């Protein structure tokens, strides 16, 4: 019997195409992996509630979410790395003065600190999810937050980067930036899972396409960049497959001998 492996998949631009659809060939590939006894996991920048339907469709209970800040193995939380609330509240006050709204996010929901704003509408709608942040400026109270969204035009996040050293700022939209705990990454989240599963490096695989995948692709021994990835992402990976629109997952799994 072939030794089993663990395979981590990014979501947007990797499992899902640019229309946020799951290609049939990709779905078939995931179930073939599972039938062969492999562990299939997700590693994403998304919140858990933003890919619940996808987890159900693929029957996946192991995932790294929020770029490594909230990690679940077989349905159980094994690692959580919340934001520093004191620093976050200082940042939020500065952002309000600059007319830059924020959205607080935990593992269950997201709430905006303003009733409405065009930047929130413009960016959140591109995710094509069935949830939109409602208004609750005190959502940070008595709960852990794993990510906050800061809404500002490109370049204007620099002032926050210079002052708030507890956080990493990752732009994902022309008017929106992820705020994450400093130094957190998908690679750290993956490490928390493989430590418990016991897979050696040669039996660890990861697929990704975005800038937030670079550390994951650098640290996982058998890393595969999607053909639609930027050059810097491809350079970080050991292999490069076809694009998501060309059944890149299926082709990549064949290329590395998992299918």
mmCIF file of C-alpha atoms in Angstrom:
data_model
loop_
_atom_site.group_PDB
_atom_site.id
_atom_site.type_symbol
_atom_site.label_atom_id
_atom_site.label_comp_id
_atom_site.label_asym_id
_atom_site.label_seq_id
_atom_site.Cartn_x
_atom_site.Cartn_y
_atom_site.Cartn_z
ATOM 1 C CA UNK A 1 0.000 0.000 0.000
ATOM 2 C CA UNK A 2 1.268 3.474 -0.893
ATOM 3 C CA UNK A 3 2.204 5.644 2.083
ATOM 4 C CA UNK A 4 -0.364 8.304 2.785
ATOM 5 C CA UNK A 5 0.343 12.041 2.764
ATOM 6 C CA UNK A 6 -1.247 15.294 3.897
ATOM 7 C CA UNK A 7 -2.180 17.833 1.247
ATOM 8 C CA UNK A 8 -3.056 21.483 1.998
ATOM 9 C CA UNK A 9 -5.042 23.538 -0.503
ATOM 10 C CA UNK A 10 -5.498 27.284 -0.650
ATOM 11 C CA UNK A 11 -9.028 28.303 -1.687
ATOM 12 C CA UNK A 12 -9.243 31.398 -3.885
ATOM 13 C CA UNK A 13 -7.457 30.913 -7.187
ATOM 14 C CA UNK A 14 -6.528 27.347 -6.178
ATOM 15 C CA UNK A 15 -9.539 25.226 -5.226
ATOM 16 C CA UNK A 16 -11.963 27.864 -6.505
ATOM 17 C CA UNK A 17 -11.621 29.515 -9.894
ATOM 18 C CA UNK A 18 -11.893 33.255 -10.474
ATOM 19 C CA UNK A 19 -15.697 32.995 -10.551
ATOM 20 C CA UNK A 20 -15.504 31.436 -7.036
ATOM 21 C CA UNK A 21 -16.636 28.110 -8.466
ATOM 22 C CA UNK A 22 -15.254 24.651 -7.620
ATOM 23 C CA UNK A 23 -14.251 22.913 -10.883
ATOM 24 C CA UNK A 24 -15.692 19.413 -11.190
ATOM 25 C CA UNK A 25 -12.257 17.955 -11.906
ATOM 26 C CA UNK A 26 -10.922 19.501 -8.700
ATOM 27 C CA UNK A 27 -13.770 18.023 -6.667
ATOM 28 C CA UNK A 28 -13.127 14.599 -8.174
ATOM 29 C CA UNK A 29 -9.419 14.898 -7.365
ATOM 30 C CA UNK A 30 -10.078 15.718 -3.707
ATOM 31 C CA UNK A 31 -12.313 12.682 -3.261
ATOM 32 C CA UNK A 32 -9.805 10.451 -5.025
ATOM 33 C CA UNK A 33 -7.180 11.583 -2.515
ATOM 34 C CA UNK A 34 -9.492 10.856 0.397
ATOM 35 C CA UNK A 35 -10.412 7.439 -0.976
ATOM 36 C CA UNK A 36 -6.701 6.609 -1.187
ATOM 37 C CA UNK A 37 -6.332 7.392 2.512
ATOM 38 C CA UNK A 38 -4.618 10.777 2.232
ATOM 39 C CA UNK A 39 -5.431 13.631 4.606
ATOM 40 C CA UNK A 40 -6.885 16.596 2.728
ATOM 41 C CA UNK A 41 -6.830 19.997 4.426
ATOM 42 C CA UNK A 42 -7.471 23.634 3.579
ATOM 43 C CA UNK A 43 -5.031 26.508 4.199
ATOM 44 C CA UNK A 44 -6.653 29.877 3.560
ATOM 45 C CA UNK A 45 -6.747 33.503 4.519
ATOM 46 C CA UNK A 46 -10.513 33.250 4.810
ATOM 47 C CA UNK A 47 -12.472 33.099 8.050
ATOM 48 C CA UNK A 48 -13.978 29.698 8.932
ATOM 49 C CA UNK A 49 -17.511 30.959 8.291
ATOM 50 C CA UNK A 50 -16.488 32.049 4.780
ATOM 51 C CA UNK A 51 -15.841 28.507 3.552
ATOM 52 C CA UNK A 52 -18.231 26.397 5.594
ATOM 53 C CA UNK A 53 -20.158 25.362 2.471
ATOM 54 C CA UNK A 54 -16.949 24.316 0.729
ATOM 55 C CA UNK A 55 -15.891 22.198 3.722
ATOM 56 C CA UNK A 56 -19.245 20.463 3.655
ATOM 57 C CA UNK A 57 -19.105 19.887 -0.100
ATOM 58 C CA UNK A 58 -15.618 18.351 0.114
ATOM 59 C CA UNK A 59 -16.113 16.729 3.533
ATOM 60 C CA UNK A 60 -13.035 18.403 5.020
ATOM 61 C CA UNK A 61 -12.738 18.886 8.805
ATOM 62 C CA UNK A 62 -9.083 19.967 8.979
ATOM 63 C CA UNK A 63 -8.088 23.499 8.063
ATOM 64 C CA UNK A 64 -5.810 26.470 8.604
ATOM 65 C CA UNK A 65 -7.832 29.688 8.495
ATOM 66 C CA UNK A 66 -7.049 33.388 8.869
ATOM 67 C CA UNK A 67 -3.594 32.759 7.383
ATOM 68 C CA UNK A 68 -2.636 30.536 10.310
ATOM 69 C CA UNK A 69 -4.355 32.241 13.225
ATOM 70 C CA UNK A 70 -7.151 29.682 13.760
ATOM 71 C CA UNK A 71 -6.300 26.027 13.129
ATOM 72 C CA UNK A 72 -8.647 23.045 13.307
ATOM 73 C CA UNK A 73 -7.754 19.331 13.145
ATOM 74 C CA UNK A 74 -10.585 16.861 12.657
ATOM 75 C CA UNK A 75 -13.111 19.426 13.851
ATOM 76 C CA UNK A 76 -11.153 20.405 16.992
ATOM 77 C CA UNK A 77 -9.288 23.695 17.498
ATOM 78 C CA UNK A 78 -5.579 22.946 17.987
ATOM 79 C CA UNK A 79 -4.132 26.456 17.710
ATOM 80 C CA UNK A 80 -5.476 29.993 18.058
ATOM 81 C CA UNK A 81 -3.492 33.226 17.850
ATOM 82 C CA UNK A 82 -5.729 36.268 18.506
ATOM 83 C CA UNK A 83 -4.978 39.921 17.841
ATOM 84 C CA UNK A 84 -3.712 42.235 20.590
ATOM 85 C CA UNK A 85 -6.948 44.027 21.490
ATOM 86 C CA UNK A 86 -5.297 47.018 23.180
ATOM 87 C CA UNK A 87 -3.257 47.832 20.069
ATOM 88 C CA UNK A 88 -6.235 47.123 17.830
ATOM 89 C CA UNK A 89 -8.429 49.638 19.661
ATOM 90 C CA UNK A 90 -5.749 52.292 19.270
ATOM 91 C CA UNK A 91 -5.568 51.521 15.564
ATOM 92 C CA UNK A 92 -9.362 51.644 15.268
ATOM 93 C CA UNK A 93 -9.486 55.113 16.831
ATOM 94 C CA UNK A 94 -6.886 56.325 14.351
ATOM 95 C CA UNK A 95 -8.764 54.713 11.464
ATOM 96 C CA UNK A 96 -12.062 56.343 12.454
ATOM 97 C CA UNK A 97 -10.396 59.748 12.464
ATOM 98 C CA UNK A 98 -9.165 59.010 8.926
ATOM 99 C CA UNK A 99 -12.585 57.792 7.716
ATOM 100 C CA UNK A 100 -11.138 54.298 7.346
ATOM 101 C CA UNK A 101 -13.712 51.777 8.608
ATOM 102 C CA UNK A 102 -12.754 48.416 10.099
ATOM 103 C CA UNK A 103 -14.476 45.034 10.322
ATOM 104 C CA UNK A 104 -13.788 42.873 13.394
ATOM 105 C CA UNK A 105 -13.611 39.114 12.747
ATOM 106 C CA UNK A 106 -13.656 36.073 15.015
ATOM 107 C CA UNK A 107 -14.197 32.413 14.079
ATOM 108 C CA UNK A 108 -17.980 32.821 13.865
ATOM 109 C CA UNK A 109 -18.815 36.217 12.378
ATOM 110 C CA UNK A 110 -17.682 39.686 11.311
ATOM 111 C CA UNK A 111 -18.973 43.088 12.410
ATOM 112 C CA UNK A 112 -18.263 46.594 11.104
ATOM 113 C CA UNK A 113 -17.527 49.533 13.376
ATOM 114 C CA UNK A 114 -19.596 51.852 11.134
ATOM 115 C CA UNK A 115 -23.176 51.391 9.864
ATOM 116 C CA UNK A 116 -22.127 51.467 6.211
ATOM 117 C CA UNK A 117 -19.281 52.515 3.929
ATOM 118 C CA UNK A 118 -18.681 52.233 0.186
ATOM 119 C CA UNK A 119 -15.258 50.594 0.689
ATOM 120 C CA UNK A 120 -16.822 47.761 2.687
ATOM 121 C CA UNK A 121 -19.466 47.183 0.030
ATOM 122 C CA UNK A 122 -16.960 47.344 -2.823
ATOM 123 C CA UNK A 123 -14.517 44.807 -1.385
ATOM 124 C CA UNK A 124 -16.715 42.306 0.471
ATOM 125 C CA UNK A 125 -18.966 41.775 -2.558
ATOM 126 C CA UNK A 126 -15.985 40.479 -4.558
ATOM 127 C CA UNK A 127 -15.749 37.475 -2.187
ATOM 128 C CA UNK A 128 -19.166 36.255 -3.386
ATOM 129 C CA UNK A 129 -20.130 34.943 0.033
ATOM 130 C CA UNK A 130 -23.631 34.824 1.499
ATOM 131 C CA UNK A 131 -22.724 36.947 4.513
ATOM 132 C CA UNK A 132 -22.159 40.669 4.965
ATOM 133 C CA UNK A 133 -20.847 42.424 8.085
ATOM 134 C CA UNK A 134 -23.561 44.052 10.165
ATOM 135 C CA UNK A 135 -22.893 46.980 12.504
ATOM 136 C CA UNK A 136 -21.472 46.329 15.972
ATOM 137 C CA UNK A 137 -18.685 48.727 17.036
ATOM 138 C CA UNK A 138 -18.163 46.753 20.272
ATOM 139 C CA UNK A 139 -17.807 43.301 18.763
ATOM 140 C CA UNK A 140 -14.258 43.123 20.135
ATOM 141 C CA UNK A 141 -15.548 42.925 23.712
ATOM 142 C CA UNK A 142 -15.285 39.573 25.542
ATOM 143 C CA UNK A 143 -14.147 37.612 22.509
ATOM 144 C CA UNK A 144 -10.943 36.781 20.652
ATOM 145 C CA UNK A 145 -10.484 38.338 17.216
ATOM 146 C CA UNK A 146 -8.210 36.644 14.709
ATOM 147 C CA UNK A 147 -8.314 39.205 11.938
ATOM 148 C CA UNK A 148 -9.581 42.698 11.284
ATOM 149 C CA UNK A 149 -10.179 44.307 7.923
ATOM 150 C CA UNK A 150 -8.969 47.870 7.436
ATOM 151 C CA UNK A 151 -10.558 49.729 4.529
ATOM 152 C CA UNK A 152 -8.369 52.344 2.898
ATOM 153 C CA UNK A 153 -6.961 53.147 -0.569
ATOM 154 C CA UNK A 154 -3.626 51.663 -1.613
ATOM 155 C CA UNK A 155 -0.680 53.232 0.143
ATOM 156 C CA UNK A 156 -2.655 54.706 3.027
ATOM 157 C CA UNK A 157 -2.006 51.632 5.175
ATOM 158 C CA UNK A 158 1.651 52.717 5.480
ATOM 159 C CA UNK A 159 0.862 55.029 8.395
ATOM 160 C CA UNK A 160 -0.578 52.105 10.349
ATOM 161 C CA UNK A 161 2.307 49.794 9.452
ATOM 162 C CA UNK A 162 4.791 52.301 10.854
ATOM 163 C CA UNK A 163 2.983 52.778 14.170
ATOM 164 C CA UNK A 164 1.379 49.431 15.004
ATOM 165 C CA UNK A 165 4.156 46.861 15.203
ATOM 166 C CA UNK A 166 1.961 44.127 16.738
ATOM 167 C CA UNK A 167 0.362 43.523 13.355
ATOM 168 C CA UNK A 168 1.044 42.449 9.805
ATOM 169 C CA UNK A 169 -0.880 44.235 7.058
ATOM 170 C CA UNK A 170 -1.706 42.279 3.898
ATOM 171 C CA UNK A 171 -3.574 43.991 1.082
ATOM 172 C CA UNK A 172 -6.111 41.791 -0.691
ATOM 173 C CA UNK A 173 -8.238 44.429 -2.468
ATOM 174 C CA UNK A 174 -7.615 47.984 -3.778
ATOM 175 C CA UNK A 175 -9.539 49.361 -0.775
ATOM 176 C CA UNK A 176 -9.034 46.662 1.867
ATOM 177 C CA UNK A 177 -6.191 45.284 3.984
ATOM 178 C CA UNK A 178 -6.047 42.282 6.333
ATOM 179 C CA UNK A 179 -4.740 43.023 9.838
ATOM 180 C CA UNK A 180 -3.146 39.910 11.379
ATOM 181 C CA UNK A 181 -0.978 39.147 14.412
ATOM 182 C CA UNK A 182 2.670 39.894 13.658
ATOM 183 C CA UNK A 183 4.540 36.922 12.214
ATOM 184 C CA UNK A 184 1.518 34.693 11.751
ATOM 185 C CA UNK A 185 1.367 32.621 8.567
ATOM 186 C CA UNK A 186 -0.169 29.587 6.914
ATOM 187 C CA UNK A 187 3.184 27.849 7.403
ATOM 188 C CA UNK A 188 2.872 28.105 11.193
ATOM 189 C CA UNK A 189 -0.686 26.808 11.078
ATOM 190 C CA UNK A 190 0.358 23.881 8.902
ATOM 191 C CA UNK A 191 3.155 23.052 11.318
ATOM 192 C CA UNK A 192 0.633 22.815 14.175
ATOM 193 C CA UNK A 193 -1.293 20.193 12.203
ATOM 194 C CA UNK A 194 1.609 18.090 10.935
ATOM 195 C CA UNK A 195 3.137 17.992 14.428
ATOM 196 C CA UNK A 196 0.048 16.135 15.604
ATOM 197 C CA UNK A 197 -0.414 13.973 12.512
ATOM 198 C CA UNK A 198 3.244 12.969 12.361
ATOM 199 C CA UNK A 199 3.764 13.222 8.610
ATOM 200 C CA UNK A 200 7.454 13.647 7.655
ATOM 201 C CA UNK A 201 8.368 16.509 5.296
ATOM 202 C CA UNK A 202 8.515 14.248 2.224
ATOM 203 C CA UNK A 203 4.830 13.422 2.724
ATOM 204 C CA UNK A 204 3.608 16.993 3.066
ATOM 205 C CA UNK A 205 2.156 18.855 0.071
ATOM 206 C CA UNK A 206 0.696 22.331 -0.425
ATOM 207 C CA UNK A 207 -0.999 24.116 -3.336
ATOM 208 C CA UNK A 208 -1.335 27.905 -3.545
ATOM 209 C CA UNK A 209 -1.386 30.926 -5.805
ATOM 210 C CA UNK A 210 -1.288 34.103 -3.710
ATOM 211 C CA UNK A 211 1.305 36.267 -2.023
ATOM 212 C CA UNK A 212 0.044 35.009 1.348
ATOM 213 C CA UNK A 213 1.003 31.497 0.186
ATOM 214 C CA UNK A 214 4.713 32.233 -0.277
ATOM 215 C CA UNK A 215 5.790 31.211 3.232
ATOM 216 C CA UNK A 216 3.665 28.059 3.028
ATOM 217 C CA UNK A 217 5.124 27.131 -0.352
ATOM 218 C CA UNK A 218 8.640 27.857 0.904
ATOM 219 C CA UNK A 219 8.293 25.713 4.032
ATOM 220 C CA UNK A 220 6.324 22.721 2.755
ATOM 221 C CA UNK A 221 8.720 20.364 0.989
ATOM 222 C CA UNK A 222 6.402 19.367 -1.870
ATOM 223 C CA UNK A 223 4.922 22.734 -2.773
ATOM 224 C CA UNK A 224 2.987 23.406 -5.967
ATOM 225 C CA UNK A 225 2.159 26.871 -7.305
ATOM 226 C CA UNK A 226 -0.816 27.321 -9.583
ATOM 227 C CA UNK A 227 -0.207 28.446 -13.143
ATOM 228 C CA UNK A 228 -2.230 31.595 -12.437
ATOM 229 C CA UNK A 229 0.114 32.606 -9.596
ATOM 230 C CA UNK A 230 2.433 35.603 -9.774
ATOM 231 C CA UNK A 231 6.074 34.941 -10.614
ATOM 232 C CA UNK A 232 7.224 35.484 -7.013
ATOM 233 C CA UNK A 233 4.805 32.775 -5.853
ATOM 234 C CA UNK A 234 5.976 30.353 -8.532
ATOM 235 C CA UNK A 235 9.584 30.980 -7.541
ATOM 236 C CA UNK A 236 8.759 29.996 -3.937
ATOM 237 C CA UNK A 237 7.344 26.619 -4.966
ATOM 238 C CA UNK A 238 9.073 23.390 -5.895
ATOM 239 C CA UNK A 239 6.648 22.706 -8.750
ATOM 240 C CA UNK A 240 4.317 24.754 -10.957
ATOM 241 C CA UNK A 241 1.090 23.287 -12.284
ATOM 242 C CA UNK A 242 -1.484 24.579 -14.766
ATOM 243 C CA UNK A 243 -3.877 27.394 -13.897
ATOM 244 C CA UNK A 244 -7.039 26.880 -11.881
ATOM 245 C CA UNK A 245 -9.007 27.371 -15.102
ATOM 246 C CA UNK A 246 -7.087 24.467 -16.682
ATOM 247 C CA UNK A 247 -7.727 21.950 -13.888
ATOM 248 C CA UNK A 248 -4.433 22.836 -12.234
ATOM 249 C CA UNK A 249 -5.170 20.857 -9.053
ATOM 250 C CA UNK A 250 -5.835 17.634 -10.939
ATOM 251 C CA UNK A 251 -2.811 18.123 -13.179
ATOM 252 C CA UNK A 252 -0.548 19.006 -10.226
ATOM 253 C CA UNK A 253 -1.573 15.945 -8.229
ATOM 254 C CA UNK A 254 -0.788 13.758 -11.222
ATOM 255 C CA UNK A 255 2.536 15.532 -11.677
ATOM 256 C CA UNK A 256 3.689 14.741 -8.113
ATOM 257 C CA UNK A 257 2.369 11.169 -8.234
ATOM 258 C CA UNK A 258 -0.568 11.464 -5.823
ATOM 259 C CA UNK A 259 -3.109 10.576 -8.510
#
